PDB file of C-alpha atoms in Angstrom:
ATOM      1  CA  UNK Z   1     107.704-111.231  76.141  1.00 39.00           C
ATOM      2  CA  UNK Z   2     109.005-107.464  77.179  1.00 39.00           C
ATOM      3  CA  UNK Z   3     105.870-104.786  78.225  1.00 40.00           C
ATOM      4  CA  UNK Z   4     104.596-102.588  75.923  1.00 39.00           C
ATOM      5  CA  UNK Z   5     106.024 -99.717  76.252  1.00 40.00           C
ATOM      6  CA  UNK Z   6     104.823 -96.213  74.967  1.00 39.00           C
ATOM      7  CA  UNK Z   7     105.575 -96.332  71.148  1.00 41.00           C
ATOM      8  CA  UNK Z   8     107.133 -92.779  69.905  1.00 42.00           C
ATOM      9  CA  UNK Z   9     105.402 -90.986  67.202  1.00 41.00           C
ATOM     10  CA  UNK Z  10     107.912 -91.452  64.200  1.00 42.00           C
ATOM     11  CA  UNK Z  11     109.815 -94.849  64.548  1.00 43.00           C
ATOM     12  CA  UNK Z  12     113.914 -94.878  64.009  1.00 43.00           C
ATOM     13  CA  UNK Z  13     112.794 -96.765  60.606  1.00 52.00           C
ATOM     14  CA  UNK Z  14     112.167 -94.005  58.207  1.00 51.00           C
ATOM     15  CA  UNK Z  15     109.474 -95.904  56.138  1.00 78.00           C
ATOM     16  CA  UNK Z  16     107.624 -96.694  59.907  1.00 83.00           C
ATOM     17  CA  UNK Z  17     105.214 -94.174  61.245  1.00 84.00           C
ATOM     18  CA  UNK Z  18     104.102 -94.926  65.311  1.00 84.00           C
ATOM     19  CA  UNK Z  19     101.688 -93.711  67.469  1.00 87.00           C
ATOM     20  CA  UNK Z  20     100.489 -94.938  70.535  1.00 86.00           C
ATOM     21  CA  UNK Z  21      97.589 -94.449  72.977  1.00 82.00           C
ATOM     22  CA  UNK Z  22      95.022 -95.577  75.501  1.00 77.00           C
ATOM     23  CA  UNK Z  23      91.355 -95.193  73.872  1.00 77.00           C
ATOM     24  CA  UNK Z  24      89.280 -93.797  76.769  1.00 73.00           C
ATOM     25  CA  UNK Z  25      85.179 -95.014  76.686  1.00 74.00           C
ATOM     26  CA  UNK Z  26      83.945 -92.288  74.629  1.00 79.00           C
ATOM     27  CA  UNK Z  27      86.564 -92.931  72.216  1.00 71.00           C
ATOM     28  CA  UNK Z  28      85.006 -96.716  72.065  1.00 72.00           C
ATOM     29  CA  UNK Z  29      81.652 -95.273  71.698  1.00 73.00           C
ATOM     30  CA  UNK Z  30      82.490 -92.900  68.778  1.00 75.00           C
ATOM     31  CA  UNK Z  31      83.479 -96.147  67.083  1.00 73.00           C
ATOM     32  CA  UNK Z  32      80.579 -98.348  67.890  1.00 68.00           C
ATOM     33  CA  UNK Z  33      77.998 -95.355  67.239  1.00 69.00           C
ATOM     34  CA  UNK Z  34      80.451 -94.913  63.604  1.00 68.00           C
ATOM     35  CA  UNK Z  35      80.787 -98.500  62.971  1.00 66.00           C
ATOM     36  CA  UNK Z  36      77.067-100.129  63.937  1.00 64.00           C
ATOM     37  CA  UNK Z  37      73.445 -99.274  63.253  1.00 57.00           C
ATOM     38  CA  UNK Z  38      72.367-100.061  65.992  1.00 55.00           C
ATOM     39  CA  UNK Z  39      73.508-100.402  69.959  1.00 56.00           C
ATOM     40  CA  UNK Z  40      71.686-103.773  70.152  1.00 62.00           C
ATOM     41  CA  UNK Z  41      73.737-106.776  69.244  1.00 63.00           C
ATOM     42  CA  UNK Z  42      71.803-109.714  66.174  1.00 69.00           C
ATOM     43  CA  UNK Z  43      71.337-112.241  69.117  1.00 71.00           C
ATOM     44  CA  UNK Z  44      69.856-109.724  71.401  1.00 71.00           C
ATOM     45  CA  UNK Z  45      66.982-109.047  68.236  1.00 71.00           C
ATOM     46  CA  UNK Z  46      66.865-112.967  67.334  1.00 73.00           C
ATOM     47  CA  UNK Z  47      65.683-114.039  70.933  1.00 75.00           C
ATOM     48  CA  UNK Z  48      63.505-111.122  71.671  1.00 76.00           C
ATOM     49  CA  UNK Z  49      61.821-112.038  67.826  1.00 77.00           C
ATOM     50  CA  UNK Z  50      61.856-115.891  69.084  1.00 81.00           C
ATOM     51  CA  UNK Z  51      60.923-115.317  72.583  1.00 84.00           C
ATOM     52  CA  UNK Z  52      57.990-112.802  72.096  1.00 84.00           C
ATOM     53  CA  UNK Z  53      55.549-115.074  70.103  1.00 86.00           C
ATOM     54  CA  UNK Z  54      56.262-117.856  72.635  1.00 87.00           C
ATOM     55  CA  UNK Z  55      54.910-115.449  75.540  1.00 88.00           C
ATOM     56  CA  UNK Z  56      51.995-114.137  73.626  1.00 90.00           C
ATOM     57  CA  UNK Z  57      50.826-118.275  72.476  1.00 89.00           C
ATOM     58  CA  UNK Z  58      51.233-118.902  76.607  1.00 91.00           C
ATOM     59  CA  UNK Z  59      49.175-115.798  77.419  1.00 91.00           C
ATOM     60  CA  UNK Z  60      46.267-116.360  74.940  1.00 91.00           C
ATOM     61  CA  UNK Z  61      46.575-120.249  76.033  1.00 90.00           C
ATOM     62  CA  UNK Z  62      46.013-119.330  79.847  1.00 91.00           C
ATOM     63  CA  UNK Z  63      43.328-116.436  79.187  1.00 90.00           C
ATOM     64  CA  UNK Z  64      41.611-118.557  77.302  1.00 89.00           C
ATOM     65  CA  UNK Z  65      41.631-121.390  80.134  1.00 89.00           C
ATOM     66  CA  UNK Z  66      40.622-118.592  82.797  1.00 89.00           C
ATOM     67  CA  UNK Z  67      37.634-117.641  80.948  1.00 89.00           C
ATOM     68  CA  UNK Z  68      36.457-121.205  80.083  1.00 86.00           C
ATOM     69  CA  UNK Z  69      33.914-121.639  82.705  1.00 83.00           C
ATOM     70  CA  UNK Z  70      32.844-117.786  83.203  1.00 85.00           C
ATOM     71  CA  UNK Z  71      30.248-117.728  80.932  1.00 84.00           C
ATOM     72  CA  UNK Z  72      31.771-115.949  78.322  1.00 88.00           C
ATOM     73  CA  UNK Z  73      30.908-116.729  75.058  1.00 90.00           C
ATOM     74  CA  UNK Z  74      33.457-118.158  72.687  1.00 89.00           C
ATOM     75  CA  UNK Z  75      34.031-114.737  70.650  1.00 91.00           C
ATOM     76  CA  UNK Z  76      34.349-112.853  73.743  1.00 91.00           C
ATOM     77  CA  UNK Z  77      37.241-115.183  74.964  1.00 89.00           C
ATOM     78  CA  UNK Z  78      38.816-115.335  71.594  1.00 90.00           C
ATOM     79  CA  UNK Z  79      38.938-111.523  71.502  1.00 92.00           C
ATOM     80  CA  UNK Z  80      40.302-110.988  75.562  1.00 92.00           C
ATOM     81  CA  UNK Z  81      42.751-113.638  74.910  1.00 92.00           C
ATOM     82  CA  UNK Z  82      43.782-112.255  71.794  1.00 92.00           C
ATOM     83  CA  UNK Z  83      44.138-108.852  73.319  1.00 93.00           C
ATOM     84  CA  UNK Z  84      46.216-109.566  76.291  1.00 92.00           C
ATOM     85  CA  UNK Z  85      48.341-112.028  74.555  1.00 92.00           C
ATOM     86  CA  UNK Z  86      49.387-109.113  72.011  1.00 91.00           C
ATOM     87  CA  UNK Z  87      49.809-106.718  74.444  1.00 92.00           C
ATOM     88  CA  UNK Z  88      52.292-109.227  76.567  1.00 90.00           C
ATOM     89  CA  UNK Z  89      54.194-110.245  73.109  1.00 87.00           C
ATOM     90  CA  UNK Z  90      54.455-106.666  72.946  1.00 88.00           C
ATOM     91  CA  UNK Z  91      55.320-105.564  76.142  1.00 88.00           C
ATOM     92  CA  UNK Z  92      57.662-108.687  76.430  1.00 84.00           C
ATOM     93  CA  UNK Z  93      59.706-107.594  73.126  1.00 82.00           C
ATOM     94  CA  UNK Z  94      59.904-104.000  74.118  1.00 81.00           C
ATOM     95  CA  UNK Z  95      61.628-105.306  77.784  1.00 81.00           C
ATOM     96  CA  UNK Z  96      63.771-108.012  76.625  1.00 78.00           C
ATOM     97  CA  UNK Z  97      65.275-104.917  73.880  1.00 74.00           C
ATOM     98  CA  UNK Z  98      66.124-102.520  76.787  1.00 73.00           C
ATOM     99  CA  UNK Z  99      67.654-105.356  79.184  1.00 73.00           C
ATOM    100  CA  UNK Z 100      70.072-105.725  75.700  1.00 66.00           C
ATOM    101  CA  UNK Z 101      70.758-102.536  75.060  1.00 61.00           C
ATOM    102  CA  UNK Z 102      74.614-101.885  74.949  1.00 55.00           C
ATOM    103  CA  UNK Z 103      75.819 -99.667  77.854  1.00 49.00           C
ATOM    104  CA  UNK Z 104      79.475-100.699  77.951  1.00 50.00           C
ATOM    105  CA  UNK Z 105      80.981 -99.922  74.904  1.00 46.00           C
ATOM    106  CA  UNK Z 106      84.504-101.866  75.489  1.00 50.00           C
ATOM    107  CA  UNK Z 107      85.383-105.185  74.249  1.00 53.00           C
ATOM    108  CA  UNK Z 108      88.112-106.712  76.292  1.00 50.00           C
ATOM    109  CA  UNK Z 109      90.931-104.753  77.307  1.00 52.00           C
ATOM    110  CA  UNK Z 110      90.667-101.887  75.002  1.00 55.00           C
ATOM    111  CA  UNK Z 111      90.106 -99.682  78.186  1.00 57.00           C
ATOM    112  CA  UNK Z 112      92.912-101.090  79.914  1.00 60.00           C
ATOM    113  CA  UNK Z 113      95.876-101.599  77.879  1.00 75.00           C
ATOM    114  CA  UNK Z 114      97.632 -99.203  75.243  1.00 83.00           C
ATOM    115  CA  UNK Z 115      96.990 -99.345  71.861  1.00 85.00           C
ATOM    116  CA  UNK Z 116     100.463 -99.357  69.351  1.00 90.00           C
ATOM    117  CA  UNK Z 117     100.177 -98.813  65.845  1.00 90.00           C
ATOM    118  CA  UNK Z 118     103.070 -98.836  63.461  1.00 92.00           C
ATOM    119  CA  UNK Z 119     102.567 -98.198  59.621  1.00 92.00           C
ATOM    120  CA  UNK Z 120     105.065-100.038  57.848  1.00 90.00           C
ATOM    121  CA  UNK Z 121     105.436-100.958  54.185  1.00 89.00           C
ATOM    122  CA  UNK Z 122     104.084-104.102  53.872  1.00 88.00           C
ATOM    123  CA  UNK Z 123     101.026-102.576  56.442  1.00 90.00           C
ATOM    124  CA  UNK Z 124      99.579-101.952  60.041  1.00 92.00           C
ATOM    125  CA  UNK Z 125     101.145-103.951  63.001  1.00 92.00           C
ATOM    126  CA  UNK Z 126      98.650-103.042  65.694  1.00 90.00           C
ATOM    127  CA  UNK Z 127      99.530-103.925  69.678  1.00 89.00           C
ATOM    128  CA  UNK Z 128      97.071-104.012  72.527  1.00 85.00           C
ATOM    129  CA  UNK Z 129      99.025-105.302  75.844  1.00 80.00           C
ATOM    130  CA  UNK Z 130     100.164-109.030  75.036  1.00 81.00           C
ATOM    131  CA  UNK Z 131      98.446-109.539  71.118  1.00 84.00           C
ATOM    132  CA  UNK Z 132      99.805-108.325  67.894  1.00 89.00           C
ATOM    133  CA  UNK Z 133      97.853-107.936  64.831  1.00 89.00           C
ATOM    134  CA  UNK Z 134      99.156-107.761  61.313  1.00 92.00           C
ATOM    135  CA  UNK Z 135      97.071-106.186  58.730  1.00 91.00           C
ATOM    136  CA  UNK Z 136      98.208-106.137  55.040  1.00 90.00           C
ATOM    137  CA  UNK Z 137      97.866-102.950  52.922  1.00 90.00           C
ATOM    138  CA  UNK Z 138      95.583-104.430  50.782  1.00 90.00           C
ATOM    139  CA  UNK Z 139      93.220-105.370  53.526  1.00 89.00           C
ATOM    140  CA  UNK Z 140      92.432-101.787  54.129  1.00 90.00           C
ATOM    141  CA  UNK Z 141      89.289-100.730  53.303  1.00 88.00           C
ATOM    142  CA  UNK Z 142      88.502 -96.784  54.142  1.00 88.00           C
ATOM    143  CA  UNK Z 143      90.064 -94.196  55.734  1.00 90.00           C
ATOM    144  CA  UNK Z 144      86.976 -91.928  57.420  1.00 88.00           C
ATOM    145  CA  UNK Z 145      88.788 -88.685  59.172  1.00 88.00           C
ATOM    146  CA  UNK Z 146      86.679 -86.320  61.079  1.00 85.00           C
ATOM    147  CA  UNK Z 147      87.788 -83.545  63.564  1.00 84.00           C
ATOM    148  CA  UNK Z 148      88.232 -85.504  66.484  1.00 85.00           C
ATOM    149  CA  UNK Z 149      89.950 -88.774  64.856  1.00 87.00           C
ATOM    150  CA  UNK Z 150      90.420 -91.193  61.850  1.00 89.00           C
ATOM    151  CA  UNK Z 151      88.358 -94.214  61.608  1.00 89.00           C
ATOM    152  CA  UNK Z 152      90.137 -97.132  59.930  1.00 88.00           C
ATOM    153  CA  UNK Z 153      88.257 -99.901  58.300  1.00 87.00           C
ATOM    154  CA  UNK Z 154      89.617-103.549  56.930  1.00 88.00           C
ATOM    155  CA  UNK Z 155      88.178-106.358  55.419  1.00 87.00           C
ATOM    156  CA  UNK Z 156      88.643-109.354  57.417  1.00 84.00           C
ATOM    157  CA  UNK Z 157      89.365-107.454  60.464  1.00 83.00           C
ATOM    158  CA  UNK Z 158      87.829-104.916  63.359  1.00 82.00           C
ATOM    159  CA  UNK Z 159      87.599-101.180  62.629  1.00 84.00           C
ATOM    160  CA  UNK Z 160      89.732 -99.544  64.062  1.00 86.00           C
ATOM    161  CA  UNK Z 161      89.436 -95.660  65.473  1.00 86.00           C
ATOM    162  CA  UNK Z 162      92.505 -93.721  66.241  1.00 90.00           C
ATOM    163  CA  UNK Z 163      91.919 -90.108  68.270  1.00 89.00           C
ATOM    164  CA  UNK Z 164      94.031 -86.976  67.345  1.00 87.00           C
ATOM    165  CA  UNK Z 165      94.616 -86.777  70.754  1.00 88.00           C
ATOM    166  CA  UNK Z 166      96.839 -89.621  70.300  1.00 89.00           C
ATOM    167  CA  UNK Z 167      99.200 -87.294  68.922  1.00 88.00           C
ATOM    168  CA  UNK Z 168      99.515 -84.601  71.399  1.00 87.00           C
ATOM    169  CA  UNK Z 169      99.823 -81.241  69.488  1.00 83.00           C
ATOM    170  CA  UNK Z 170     102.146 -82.596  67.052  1.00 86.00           C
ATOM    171  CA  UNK Z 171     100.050 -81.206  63.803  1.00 87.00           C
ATOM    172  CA  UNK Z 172     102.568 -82.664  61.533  1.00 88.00           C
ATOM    173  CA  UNK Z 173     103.005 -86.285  63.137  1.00 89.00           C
ATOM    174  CA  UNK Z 174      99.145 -86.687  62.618  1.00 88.00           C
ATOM    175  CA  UNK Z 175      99.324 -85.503  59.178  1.00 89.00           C
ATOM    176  CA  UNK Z 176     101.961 -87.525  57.966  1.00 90.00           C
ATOM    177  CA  UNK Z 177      99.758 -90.197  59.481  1.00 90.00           C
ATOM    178  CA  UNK Z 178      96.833 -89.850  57.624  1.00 89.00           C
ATOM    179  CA  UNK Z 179      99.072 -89.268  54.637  1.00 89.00           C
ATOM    180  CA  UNK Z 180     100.881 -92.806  54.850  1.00 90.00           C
ATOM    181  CA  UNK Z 181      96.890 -94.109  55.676  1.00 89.00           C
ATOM    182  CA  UNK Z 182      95.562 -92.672  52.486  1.00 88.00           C
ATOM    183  CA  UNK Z 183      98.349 -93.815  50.506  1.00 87.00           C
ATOM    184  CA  UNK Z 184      97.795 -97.062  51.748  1.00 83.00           C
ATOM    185  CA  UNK Z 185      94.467 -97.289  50.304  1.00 82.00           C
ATOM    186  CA  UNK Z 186      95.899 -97.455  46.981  1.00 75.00           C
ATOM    187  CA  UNK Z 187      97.439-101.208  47.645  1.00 63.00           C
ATOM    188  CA  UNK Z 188      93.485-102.581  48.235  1.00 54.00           C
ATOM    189  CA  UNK Z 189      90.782-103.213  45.949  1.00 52.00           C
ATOM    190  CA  UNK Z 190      88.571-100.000  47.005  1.00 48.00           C
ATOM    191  CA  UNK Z 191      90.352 -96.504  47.485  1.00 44.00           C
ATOM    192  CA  UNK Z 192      87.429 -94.101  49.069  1.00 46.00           C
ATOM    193  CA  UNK Z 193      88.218 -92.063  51.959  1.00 48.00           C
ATOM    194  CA  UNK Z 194      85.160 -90.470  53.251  1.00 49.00           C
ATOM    195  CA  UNK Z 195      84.532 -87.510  55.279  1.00 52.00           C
ATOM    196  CA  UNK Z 196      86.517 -84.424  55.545  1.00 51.00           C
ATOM    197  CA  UNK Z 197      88.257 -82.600  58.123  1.00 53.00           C
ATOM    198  CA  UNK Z 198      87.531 -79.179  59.723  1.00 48.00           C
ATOM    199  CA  UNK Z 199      89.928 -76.851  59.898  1.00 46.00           C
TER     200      UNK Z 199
END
């Protein structure tokens, strides 16, 4: 299979717009921060919510061992038991959530390969180094523009985020872009395109 080569902005086939580009990280953390609630992944919350009752049942179990022959009565152990096995549940859940939070932004080899995109009529044939995605028109979901880029969403497939900067200063290659995007939306089952563009 030939390299992927740098894809020029309008294609020789006039019903194919092209643009190509490397996303750098922040570009990849525009999307996430656009695309996700929240920089911690499900699994990350589903074992810290799992995990956290387990180490406050094992810290109440041994307090409450440790205090047996003190001379404590049986309310005082209850409540010191009870205490320090909330604040470890506690303090457990807070730690595991920071170990999980997301740093790294990039999922394979977005940062290291080139990005094609080719808008074609029968819909988006998207490139990264050695894998080729086909999207249908009819797939597409919403086409978000801002100042900096246009965020693509699909149903059945990633989001995808593509910076102006993709385009150099060709104004009217980006444009025409967006255009063919937006008319796109018309071919699926929800046409909203949300944000707006400053000029």
């Amino acid at each position: 299979m030939p390299s992927l080569v740098a894809t020029p902005l309008h294609s020789a086939n006039a019903d194919t717009i092209s643009v190509a580009g490397a996303p750098s990280e922040r570009d990849i953390k525009r999307l996430v921060t656009k695309t996700r609630s929240s920089n911690i992944g499900p699994t990350a919350l589903y074992y810290a919510g799992v995990t956290a009752p387990v180490i406050s049942a094992g810290t109440a179990f041994v307090t409450r061992e440790m205090l047996a022959d003190t001379g404590f009565t049986a309310y005082w152990i209850l409540l010191t038991s009870s205490l320090l096995a909330a604040m470890a549940g506690i303090s457990w859940y807070l730690i595991f959530m920071r170990w999980s939070y997301r740093h790294n932004h990039g999922r394979a080899a977005e940062l290291d390969s080139e990005t094609a995109i080719d808008l074609t009529p029968t819909g988006l044939h998207i490139r990264r180094g050695d894998v080729e995605t086909r999207i249908a028109w009819r797939a597409l979901r919403s086409v978000r523009e801002s100042r900096r880029d246009t965020l693509i969403t699909f149903r059945g497939a990633d989001p995808l985020l593509v910076p102006d900067k993709w385009f150099g200063r060709d104004k009217q290659a980006a444009q025409a872009f967006r255009a063919r995007l937006r008319e796109g939306l018309h071919d699926g089952e929800e046409e909203t395109i949300a944000g707006t563009r400053r000029k």
